[in-house]
Short mmCIF file of N, CA and C in Angstrom, two decimals:
data_model
loop_
_atom_site.label_atom_id
_atom_site.label_comp_id
_atom_site.label_asym_id
_atom_site.label_seq_id
_atom_site.Cartn_x
_atom_site.Cartn_y
_atom_site.Cartn_z
N SER A 272 0.98 -1.24 -0.18
CA SER A 272 0.10 0.02 -0.01
C SER A 272 0.98 1.19 -0.15
N LYS A 273 0.59 2.07 -0.87
CA LYS A 273 1.30 3.40 -0.85
C LYS A 273 1.06 4.55 0.15
N MET A 274 1.93 4.92 0.64
CA MET A 274 1.74 5.89 1.75
C MET A 274 1.28 7.20 0.90
N GLU A 275 0.34 8.10 1.92
CA GLU A 275 0.04 9.36 1.44
C GLU A 275 1.29 10.15 1.41
N LYS A 276 1.27 11.00 0.35
CA LYS A 276 2.39 11.96 0.22
C LYS A 276 2.26 13.18 0.94
N LYS A 277 2.33 13.25 2.37
CA LYS A 277 2.14 14.17 3.13
C LYS A 277 3.42 14.29 3.97
N LEU A 278 3.71 15.46 4.64
CA LEU A 278 4.75 15.57 5.50
C LEU A 278 4.29 15.21 6.96
N TYR A 279 5.08 14.07 7.20
CA TYR A 279 4.74 13.45 8.51
C TYR A 279 5.62 13.99 9.72
N GLY A 280 5.11 14.63 10.73
CA GLY A 280 5.72 14.88 11.98
C GLY A 280 5.39 14.13 13.06
N PRO A 281 5.71 14.59 14.38
CA PRO A 281 5.46 13.63 15.53
C PRO A 281 4.01 13.02 15.58
N THR A 282 2.95 14.07 15.12
CA THR A 282 1.63 13.62 15.54
C THR A 282 1.17 12.57 14.52
N GLU A 283 1.67 12.95 13.30
CA GLU A 283 1.17 11.99 12.01
C GLU A 283 1.94 10.56 12.34
N LEU A 284 3.11 10.63 12.75
CA LEU A 284 3.83 9.29 13.22
C LEU A 284 2.99 8.68 14.07
N GLU A 285 2.67 9.15 15.37
CA GLU A 285 2.05 8.49 16.29
C GLU A 285 0.70 8.08 15.76
N ASP A 286 0.05 8.86 14.78
CA ASP A 286 -1.42 8.13 14.30
C ASP A 286 -0.92 6.97 13.46
N LEU A 287 0.07 7.08 12.54
CA LEU A 287 0.42 5.91 11.86
C LEU A 287 0.80 4.67 12.62
N LEU A 288 1.41 4.87 13.64
CA LEU A 288 2.01 3.73 14.57
C LEU A 288 0.87 3.05 15.23
N ARG A 289 -0.17 3.92 15.58
CA ARG A 289 -1.43 3.50 16.21
C ARG A 289 -2.32 2.58 15.25
N GLU A 290 -2.21 3.19 13.83
CA GLU A 290 -3.12 2.57 12.83
C GLU A 290 -2.33 1.26 12.58
N LEU A 291 -1.19 1.07 12.65
CA LEU A 291 -0.61 -0.27 12.41
C LEU A 291 -0.39 -1.15 13.56
N LYS A 292 -1.08 -0.73 14.70
CA LYS A 292 -1.26 -1.43 16.01
C LYS A 292 0.21 -1.58 16.59
N ILE A 293 1.14 -0.55 16.28
CA ILE A 293 2.32 -0.78 17.06
C ILE A 293 2.55 -0.01 18.50
N GLU A 294 2.96 -0.81 19.54
CA GLU A 294 3.11 -0.25 20.75
C GLU A 294 4.41 0.40 20.86
N TYR A 295 4.32 1.66 21.56
CA TYR A 295 5.72 2.38 21.57
C TYR A 295 5.62 3.02 22.85
N LEU A 296 6.78 3.55 23.30
CA LEU A 296 7.00 4.57 24.53
C LEU A 296 7.45 5.80 24.02
N MET A 297 6.86 6.85 24.41
CA MET A 297 7.15 8.30 24.09
C MET A 297 7.84 8.90 25.24
N HIS A 298 8.95 9.47 25.01
CA HIS A 298 9.79 10.12 26.30
C HIS A 298 10.05 11.62 25.62
N GLU A 299 9.50 12.42 26.55
CA GLU A 299 9.76 13.88 26.32
C GLU A 299 10.92 14.19 27.07
N HIS A 300 11.74 15.31 26.48
CA HIS A 300 13.11 15.54 27.29
C HIS A 300 13.36 17.02 26.58
N GLU A 301 14.54 17.51 27.16
CA GLU A 301 15.13 18.72 26.61
C GLU A 301 15.56 18.47 25.26
N PRO A 302 15.78 19.65 24.34
CA PRO A 302 16.35 19.33 23.03
C PRO A 302 17.58 18.69 23.16
N VAL A 303 17.96 17.55 22.27
CA VAL A 303 19.13 17.14 22.29
C VAL A 303 19.86 17.09 20.92
N ARG A 304 21.05 17.42 20.79
CA ARG A 304 21.84 17.79 19.35
C ARG A 304 22.74 16.65 19.20
N THR A 305 23.40 16.03 20.35
CA THR A 305 24.38 15.18 20.08
C THR A 305 24.46 13.94 21.18
N LEU A 306 25.24 13.00 20.71
CA LEU A 306 25.08 11.71 21.60
C LEU A 306 25.32 12.31 23.12
N ASP A 307 26.24 13.00 23.40
CA ASP A 307 26.52 13.25 24.88
C ASP A 307 25.23 13.82 25.39
N ASP A 308 24.54 14.86 24.66
CA ASP A 308 23.25 15.30 25.05
C ASP A 308 22.32 14.17 25.41
N MET A 309 22.13 13.24 24.45
CA MET A 309 21.38 12.16 24.78
C MET A 309 21.68 11.39 25.82
N LYS A 310 22.95 11.13 26.13
CA LYS A 310 23.19 10.33 27.28
C LYS A 310 22.93 10.96 28.56
N GLN A 311 22.86 12.36 28.53
CA GLN A 311 22.55 13.31 29.68
C GLN A 311 21.10 13.54 29.93
N LYS A 312 20.34 13.58 28.83
CA LYS A 312 18.95 14.00 28.91
C LYS A 312 17.93 12.87 28.78
N ILE A 313 18.38 11.88 28.17
CA ILE A 313 17.26 10.75 27.90
C ILE A 313 17.40 9.63 28.70
N THR A 314 16.45 9.18 29.30
CA THR A 314 16.38 7.82 30.10
C THR A 314 15.46 6.88 29.42
N LEU A 315 16.07 6.00 28.87
CA LEU A 315 15.31 4.92 28.01
C LEU A 315 14.92 3.73 28.90
N LYS A 316 13.84 3.23 28.62
CA LYS A 316 13.41 2.01 29.51
C LYS A 316 14.09 0.88 29.01
N HIS A 317 14.04 0.50 27.68
CA HIS A 317 14.49 -0.71 27.06
C HIS A 317 15.62 -0.70 26.11
N ALA A 318 15.66 0.45 25.36
CA ALA A 318 16.42 0.47 24.09
C ALA A 318 17.68 1.16 24.33
N PRO A 319 18.81 0.84 23.52
CA PRO A 319 19.90 1.44 23.64
C PRO A 319 19.84 2.93 22.85
N LEU A 320 20.76 3.98 23.11
CA LEU A 320 20.71 5.07 22.47
C LEU A 320 21.08 4.70 20.98
N ILE A 321 20.76 5.40 20.04
CA ILE A 321 21.23 5.27 18.47
C ILE A 321 21.63 6.43 17.85
N LYS A 322 22.84 6.37 17.23
CA LYS A 322 23.06 7.45 16.47
C LYS A 322 22.80 7.32 14.99
N ASN A 323 22.48 8.44 14.32
CA ASN A 323 21.99 8.42 12.99
C ASN A 323 22.49 9.46 12.27
N ILE A 324 23.35 9.01 10.99
CA ILE A 324 24.28 9.54 10.26
C ILE A 324 23.41 9.60 8.97
N PHE A 325 23.45 10.81 8.27
CA PHE A 325 22.70 11.17 7.05
C PHE A 325 23.77 11.75 6.19
N THR A 326 24.36 11.02 5.02
CA THR A 326 25.42 11.33 4.34
C THR A 326 24.87 11.55 2.87
N LYS A 327 25.37 12.40 1.91
CA LYS A 327 24.98 12.49 0.80
C LYS A 327 26.42 12.15 -0.22
N ASP A 328 26.15 11.35 -1.34
CA ASP A 328 27.11 10.85 -2.27
C ASP A 328 27.10 12.13 -3.29
N LYS A 329 28.40 12.92 -3.12
CA LYS A 329 28.37 14.04 -3.96
C LYS A 329 28.72 13.72 -5.47
N LYS A 330 29.10 12.58 -5.74
CA LYS A 330 29.15 12.05 -7.25
C LYS A 330 27.87 11.59 -7.69
N LYS A 331 27.09 10.72 -7.13
CA LYS A 331 25.93 10.16 -7.53
C LYS A 331 24.46 10.73 -7.12
N ASN A 332 24.63 11.80 -6.33
CA ASN A 332 23.47 12.49 -5.88
C ASN A 332 22.46 11.55 -5.23
N GLY A 333 22.94 10.69 -4.43
CA GLY A 333 22.04 9.88 -3.64
C GLY A 333 22.21 10.14 -2.18
N CYS A 334 21.39 9.77 -1.26
CA CYS A 334 21.86 9.98 0.28
C CYS A 334 21.60 8.60 0.69
N PHE A 335 22.32 8.54 2.10
CA PHE A 335 22.38 7.31 2.78
C PHE A 335 22.11 7.62 4.22
N LEU A 336 21.13 6.95 4.73
CA LEU A 336 20.94 7.07 6.17
C LEU A 336 21.40 5.76 6.95
N ILE A 337 22.40 6.02 7.91
CA ILE A 337 22.80 5.02 8.81
C ILE A 337 22.49 5.14 10.24
N SER A 338 21.90 4.09 10.74
CA SER A 338 21.53 4.10 12.21
C SER A 338 22.48 3.00 12.95
N ALA A 339 23.20 3.60 13.84
CA ALA A 339 23.92 2.72 14.63
C ALA A 339 23.87 2.61 16.22
N HIS A 340 24.14 1.58 16.81
CA HIS A 340 24.24 1.61 18.20
C HIS A 340 25.27 2.77 18.75
N HIS A 341 24.91 3.19 19.68
CA HIS A 341 25.57 4.40 20.25
C HIS A 341 27.18 4.12 20.49
N ALA A 342 27.28 2.57 20.75
CA ALA A 342 28.51 2.14 21.29
C ALA A 342 29.40 1.73 20.00
N THR A 343 28.96 1.43 18.93
CA THR A 343 29.54 1.08 17.65
C THR A 343 30.49 2.14 17.25
N GLN A 344 31.64 1.76 17.06
CA GLN A 344 32.53 2.56 16.34
C GLN A 344 32.33 2.48 14.83
N VAL A 345 31.85 3.51 14.18
CA VAL A 345 31.48 3.48 12.67
C VAL A 345 32.70 3.73 11.92
N GLY A 346 33.32 2.50 11.08
CA GLY A 346 34.30 2.55 10.24
C GLY A 346 33.90 3.09 8.78
N LYS A 347 34.82 2.85 7.92
CA LYS A 347 34.59 3.49 6.56
C LYS A 347 34.60 2.29 5.57
N ALA A 348 34.81 1.09 5.95
CA ALA A 348 34.75 0.09 4.96
C ALA A 348 33.40 -0.42 4.51
N PHE A 349 32.49 -0.15 5.19
CA PHE A 349 31.08 -0.49 4.89
C PHE A 349 30.53 0.22 3.75
N TYR A 350 31.01 1.33 3.43
CA TYR A 350 30.46 2.40 2.32
C TYR A 350 30.53 1.58 1.08
N LYS A 351 31.54 0.65 0.99
CA LYS A 351 31.85 -0.10 -0.42
C LYS A 351 30.63 -0.79 -0.61
N LYS A 352 30.11 -1.54 0.44
CA LYS A 352 29.03 -2.53 0.41
C LYS A 352 27.46 -1.63 -0.12
N ILE A 353 27.59 -0.68 0.10
CA ILE A 353 26.49 0.31 -0.33
C ILE A 353 26.62 0.87 -1.71
N GLY A 354 27.69 0.66 -2.35
CA GLY A 354 28.15 1.11 -3.74
C GLY A 354 28.50 2.66 -3.55
N THR A 355 29.29 2.91 -2.64
CA THR A 355 29.90 4.37 -2.67
C THR A 355 31.24 4.26 -1.77
N THR A 356 31.85 5.23 -1.47
CA THR A 356 32.90 5.03 -0.67
C THR A 356 32.98 6.37 0.32
N TYR A 357 33.69 6.10 1.37
CA TYR A 357 33.56 7.19 2.44
C TYR A 357 33.95 8.50 1.95
N GLY A 358 34.95 8.48 1.06
CA GLY A 358 35.49 9.75 0.31
C GLY A 358 34.45 10.62 -0.46
N ASN A 359 33.67 9.76 -0.89
CA ASN A 359 32.53 10.45 -1.76
C ASN A 359 31.43 11.09 -1.12
N CYS A 360 31.28 10.53 0.38
CA CYS A 360 30.17 11.12 1.06
C CYS A 360 30.25 12.30 2.05
N ARG A 361 29.58 12.99 2.00
CA ARG A 361 29.47 14.31 2.94
C ARG A 361 28.44 14.41 3.93
N MET A 362 28.48 14.85 4.97
CA MET A 362 27.33 14.96 5.88
C MET A 362 26.24 15.78 5.03
N ALA A 363 24.99 15.29 5.06
CA ALA A 363 24.15 16.20 4.18
C ALA A 363 23.65 17.46 4.83
N ASP A 364 23.66 18.57 4.08
CA ASP A 364 23.40 19.90 4.54
C ASP A 364 21.97 20.08 5.01
N GLU A 365 21.61 21.12 5.52
CA GLU A 365 20.26 21.35 6.08
C GLU A 365 19.17 21.45 4.74
N LYS A 366 19.68 21.97 3.69
CA LYS A 366 18.60 21.96 2.56
C LYS A 366 18.15 20.60 2.25
N THR A 367 19.33 19.74 2.17
CA THR A 367 19.14 18.13 1.65
C THR A 367 18.17 17.48 2.68
N LEU A 368 18.56 17.89 4.08
CA LEU A 368 17.81 17.25 5.03
C LEU A 368 16.38 17.67 4.97
N ASP A 369 16.07 18.84 4.70
CA ASP A 369 14.59 19.39 4.64
C ASP A 369 13.82 18.84 3.46
N GLU A 370 14.76 18.78 2.27
CA GLU A 370 14.13 18.34 1.02
C GLU A 370 13.62 16.88 1.08
N THR A 371 14.71 16.04 1.74
CA THR A 371 14.74 14.64 1.60
C THR A 371 13.81 14.04 2.83
N LEU A 372 14.07 14.41 3.97
CA LEU A 372 13.63 13.68 5.09
C LEU A 372 12.29 14.60 5.89
N GLY A 373 12.46 15.90 5.45
CA GLY A 373 11.50 16.84 6.24
C GLY A 373 11.92 17.17 7.62
N VAL A 374 13.30 17.18 7.94
CA VAL A 374 13.87 17.53 9.40
C VAL A 374 14.81 18.34 9.29
N LYS A 375 15.11 18.73 10.49
CA LYS A 375 16.36 19.72 10.78
C LYS A 375 17.56 18.80 11.18
N PRO A 376 18.75 19.73 11.10
CA PRO A 376 19.91 18.92 11.66
C PRO A 376 19.68 18.69 13.20
N GLY A 377 20.06 17.35 13.61
CA GLY A 377 19.82 16.98 15.00
C GLY A 377 18.44 16.22 15.17
N GLN A 378 17.97 16.12 13.94
CA GLN A 378 16.38 15.51 14.22
C GLN A 378 16.48 14.38 13.28
N VAL A 379 17.71 13.94 12.68
CA VAL A 379 17.60 12.88 11.89
C VAL A 379 17.05 11.55 12.49
N THR A 380 16.41 10.68 11.61
CA THR A 380 15.66 9.51 12.27
C THR A 380 15.14 8.81 11.10
N PRO A 381 15.16 7.56 11.30
CA PRO A 381 14.55 6.71 10.18
C PRO A 381 13.26 6.64 10.07
N PHE A 382 12.53 7.21 11.04
CA PHE A 382 11.03 7.48 10.99
C PHE A 382 10.99 8.36 9.77
N ALA A 383 11.87 9.33 9.64
CA ALA A 383 11.58 10.44 8.40
C ALA A 383 11.69 9.77 7.15
N LEU A 384 12.21 8.77 6.92
CA LEU A 384 12.18 7.99 5.72
C LEU A 384 10.73 8.05 5.08
N ILE A 385 9.73 8.19 5.84
CA ILE A 385 8.34 8.26 5.37
C ILE A 385 7.91 9.61 4.60
N ASN A 386 8.98 10.47 4.77
CA ASN A 386 8.93 11.76 4.03
C ASN A 386 9.74 11.87 2.74
N ASP A 387 10.38 10.89 2.48
CA ASP A 387 11.22 10.74 1.18
C ASP A 387 10.62 10.26 0.07
N HIS A 388 9.44 11.16 -0.45
CA HIS A 388 8.67 10.75 -1.48
C HIS A 388 9.36 10.68 -2.57
N ASN A 389 10.64 11.00 -3.13
CA ASN A 389 11.32 10.97 -4.19
C ASN A 389 12.41 9.76 -4.30
N HIS A 390 12.29 9.12 -3.12
CA HIS A 390 13.21 8.07 -3.10
C HIS A 390 14.69 8.44 -3.20
N ASN A 391 15.09 9.50 -2.56
CA ASN A 391 16.57 10.06 -2.59
C ASN A 391 17.42 9.32 -1.93
N VAL A 392 16.68 8.66 -0.80
CA VAL A 392 17.78 7.84 0.26
C VAL A 392 17.94 6.46 -0.60
N ARG A 393 19.17 6.27 -1.03
CA ARG A 393 19.45 5.13 -1.84
C ARG A 393 19.56 3.97 -0.98
N ARG A 394 20.04 4.06 0.25
CA ARG A 394 20.05 2.83 1.10
C ARG A 394 20.03 3.32 2.61
N PHE A 395 19.16 2.59 3.33
CA PHE A 395 19.05 2.82 4.88
C PHE A 395 19.84 1.61 5.31
N VAL A 396 20.98 1.88 6.14
CA VAL A 396 21.80 1.07 6.80
C VAL A 396 21.65 0.96 8.17
N LEU A 397 21.33 -0.30 8.68
CA LEU A 397 21.36 -0.64 10.00
C LEU A 397 22.36 -1.44 10.66
N ASP A 398 22.95 -0.86 11.67
CA ASP A 398 24.09 -1.69 12.42
C ASP A 398 23.82 -2.97 12.82
N ALA A 399 24.52 -4.04 12.38
CA ALA A 399 24.29 -5.49 12.69
C ALA A 399 24.10 -5.61 14.28
N ASN A 400 24.78 -4.58 15.27
CA ASN A 400 24.52 -4.91 16.66
C ASN A 400 23.33 -4.63 17.12
N LEU A 401 22.59 -3.62 16.17
CA LEU A 401 21.09 -3.51 16.65
C LEU A 401 20.16 -4.64 16.46
N MET A 402 20.55 -5.72 15.67
CA MET A 402 19.79 -6.80 15.60
C MET A 402 19.79 -7.66 16.77
N LYS A 403 20.83 -7.28 17.85
CA LYS A 403 20.87 -8.19 18.93
C LYS A 403 19.74 -7.69 19.99
N GLU A 404 19.18 -6.31 19.73
CA GLU A 404 18.40 -5.62 20.63
C GLU A 404 16.76 -6.00 20.29
N GLU A 405 16.16 -6.07 21.40
CA GLU A 405 14.73 -6.41 21.37
C GLU A 405 13.95 -4.91 21.08
N TRP A 406 14.63 -3.83 21.47
CA TRP A 406 13.93 -2.53 21.44
C TRP A 406 14.98 -1.63 20.70
N LEU A 407 14.33 -0.53 19.97
CA LEU A 407 15.20 0.34 19.45
C LEU A 407 14.72 1.79 19.82
N SER A 408 15.33 2.87 19.59
CA SER A 408 14.87 4.12 19.93
C SER A 408 15.09 5.21 18.94
N PHE A 409 14.34 6.14 18.46
CA PHE A 409 14.60 7.08 17.51
C PHE A 409 13.61 8.26 17.68
N HIS A 410 14.06 9.38 17.37
CA HIS A 410 13.24 10.69 17.38
C HIS A 410 12.11 10.49 16.42
N PRO A 411 11.06 11.07 16.94
CA PRO A 411 9.98 11.03 16.02
C PRO A 411 9.89 12.50 15.07
N MET A 412 11.00 12.77 14.55
CA MET A 412 11.22 13.74 13.56
C MET A 412 11.49 15.13 14.36
N ILE A 413 11.61 15.14 15.84
CA ILE A 413 11.97 16.32 16.48
C ILE A 413 12.70 15.73 17.71
N HIS A 414 13.74 16.69 17.96
CA HIS A 414 14.71 16.30 19.00
C HIS A 414 14.44 16.63 20.42
N THR A 415 13.02 16.78 20.55
CA THR A 415 12.66 16.75 22.21
C THR A 415 11.60 15.75 22.66
N LYS A 416 11.73 14.75 21.67
CA LYS A 416 11.17 13.43 21.95
C LYS A 416 11.87 12.13 21.54
N THR A 417 11.79 11.16 22.18
CA THR A 417 12.36 9.93 21.64
C THR A 417 11.31 8.87 21.90
N VAL A 418 11.15 7.91 20.82
CA VAL A 418 10.21 6.83 20.75
C VAL A 418 10.97 5.59 20.92
N GLU A 419 10.50 4.71 21.79
CA GLU A 419 11.09 3.50 21.96
C GLU A 419 9.97 2.41 21.39
N ILE A 420 10.67 1.64 20.55
CA ILE A 420 9.82 0.64 19.72
C ILE A 420 10.48 -0.74 19.65
N LYS A 421 9.62 -1.63 19.61
CA LYS A 421 10.40 -2.93 19.35
C LYS A 421 10.80 -3.14 18.01
N ARG A 422 11.95 -3.90 17.99
CA ARG A 422 12.68 -3.90 16.70
C ARG A 422 11.76 -4.67 15.66
N THR A 423 11.02 -5.56 16.10
CA THR A 423 10.02 -6.30 15.09
C THR A 423 9.15 -5.34 14.54
N ASP A 424 8.58 -4.23 15.46
CA ASP A 424 7.63 -3.46 15.28
C ASP A 424 8.24 -2.32 14.16
N PHE A 425 9.44 -1.93 14.45
CA PHE A 425 10.18 -1.02 13.75
C PHE A 425 10.23 -1.66 12.21
N PHE A 426 10.52 -3.04 12.20
CA PHE A 426 10.48 -3.63 10.78
C PHE A 426 9.13 -3.55 10.09
N LYS A 427 8.21 -3.68 10.99
CA LYS A 427 6.74 -3.61 10.39
C LYS A 427 6.56 -2.27 9.77
N PHE A 428 6.96 -1.17 10.44
CA PHE A 428 7.01 0.21 10.07
C PHE A 428 7.71 0.36 8.69
N LEU A 429 8.83 -0.10 8.34
CA LEU A 429 9.76 -0.04 7.31
C LEU A 429 9.00 -0.84 6.28
N ASP A 430 8.32 -1.97 6.52
CA ASP A 430 7.84 -2.80 5.54
C ASP A 430 6.55 -1.95 4.99
N LYS A 431 5.91 -1.30 5.72
CA LYS A 431 4.92 -0.39 5.36
C LYS A 431 5.20 0.62 4.27
N LEU A 432 6.54 1.18 4.35
CA LEU A 432 7.29 1.94 3.44
C LEU A 432 7.75 1.22 2.23
N GLU A 433 7.77 0.01 2.43
CA GLU A 433 8.46 -0.78 1.37
C GLU A 433 9.96 -0.58 1.40
N ILE A 434 10.37 -0.44 2.62
CA ILE A 434 11.87 -0.36 2.72
C ILE A 434 12.59 -1.53 3.36
N THR A 435 13.62 -2.01 2.60
CA THR A 435 14.41 -3.02 3.36
C THR A 435 15.77 -2.58 3.87
N PRO A 436 16.01 -2.62 5.07
CA PRO A 436 17.43 -2.11 5.52
C PRO A 436 18.48 -2.89 4.99
N GLU A 437 19.61 -2.35 4.90
CA GLU A 437 20.84 -3.26 4.69
C GLU A 437 21.35 -3.45 6.09
N ILE A 438 21.55 -4.76 6.64
CA ILE A 438 22.01 -4.88 7.84
C ILE A 438 23.64 -5.19 7.92
N LEU A 439 24.40 -4.44 8.13
CA LEU A 439 25.85 -4.35 8.09
C LEU A 439 26.78 -4.29 9.24
N ASP A 440 27.84 -4.87 9.21
CA ASP A 440 28.79 -4.64 10.26
C ASP A 440 29.67 -3.45 10.03
N LEU A 441 29.28 -2.32 10.85
CA LEU A 441 29.69 -0.94 10.48
C LEU A 441 31.14 -0.59 10.89
N SER A 442 31.73 -1.66 11.80
CA SER A 442 32.93 -1.33 12.55
C SER A 442 34.25 -1.86 11.81
N GLU A 443 34.07 -2.49 10.57
CA GLU A 443 35.15 -2.92 9.80
C GLU A 443 35.87 -1.69 9.27
N GLU A 444 37.36 -1.89 9.54
CA GLU A 444 38.17 -0.95 8.93
C GLU A 444 38.53 -1.20 7.44
N GLU A 445 38.89 -0.14 6.82
CA GLU A 445 39.54 -0.36 5.58
C GLU A 445 40.62 -1.36 5.50
N GLU A 446 40.38 -2.44 4.70
CA GLU A 446 41.43 -3.32 4.54
C GLU A 446 42.74 -2.87 3.67
N GLU A 447 43.82 -3.04 4.43
CA GLU A 447 45.06 -2.42 3.64
C GLU A 447 45.25 -3.52 2.69
N VAL A 448 45.55 -3.09 1.34
CA VAL A 448 45.84 -3.78 0.43
C VAL A 448 47.35 -3.63 0.10
N LYS A 449 47.94 -4.57 0.27
CA LYS A 449 49.52 -4.63 0.11
C LYS A 449 49.86 -5.74 -0.92
N THR A 450 50.66 -5.28 -2.00
CA THR A 450 50.98 -6.26 -2.82
C THR A 450 52.46 -6.38 -2.73
N GLN A 451 52.92 -7.72 -2.51
CA GLN A 451 54.20 -8.02 -2.34
C GLN A 451 54.82 -8.72 -3.69
N GLU A 452 55.74 -8.41 -4.44
CA GLU A 452 56.25 -8.98 -5.58
C GLU A 452 57.46 -10.02 -5.05
#
């Protein structure tokens, strides 16, 4: 089923989660912009904190959303598995964030993939470490709230959007290629 082409914010997202019969916990908190802010200001019941990275491939004009466990050291090697390189990607600017996900810097969340009507996000990458978690946590498009949701229900949400995440080991480092004659 195709989603309505409207801009989803926190209220519309909650309506959709209810419509999909997805249970969630909503936490309100002071605005958070960084992982350190999150650690200080958000107390979650079940889920780990998650960092979300939104990058733009400057050569191919596509965007990538990466969601990683806060403790994962995100390396550079996995970019090759999604058809780009670390060197070609830059943090997406405010305009790209707004046009693609309908959010502002500091509010990046995979829930906002629902606003990517033109499919500019080429891949949504999920840290393999998150597959060990029963619960996940993401902003509902604003950084004064955090949603805790069961991983299976989050996948139900992605399914509704017809999005299949790439589950990757993000901490692999670049392999040194040495040729010895």
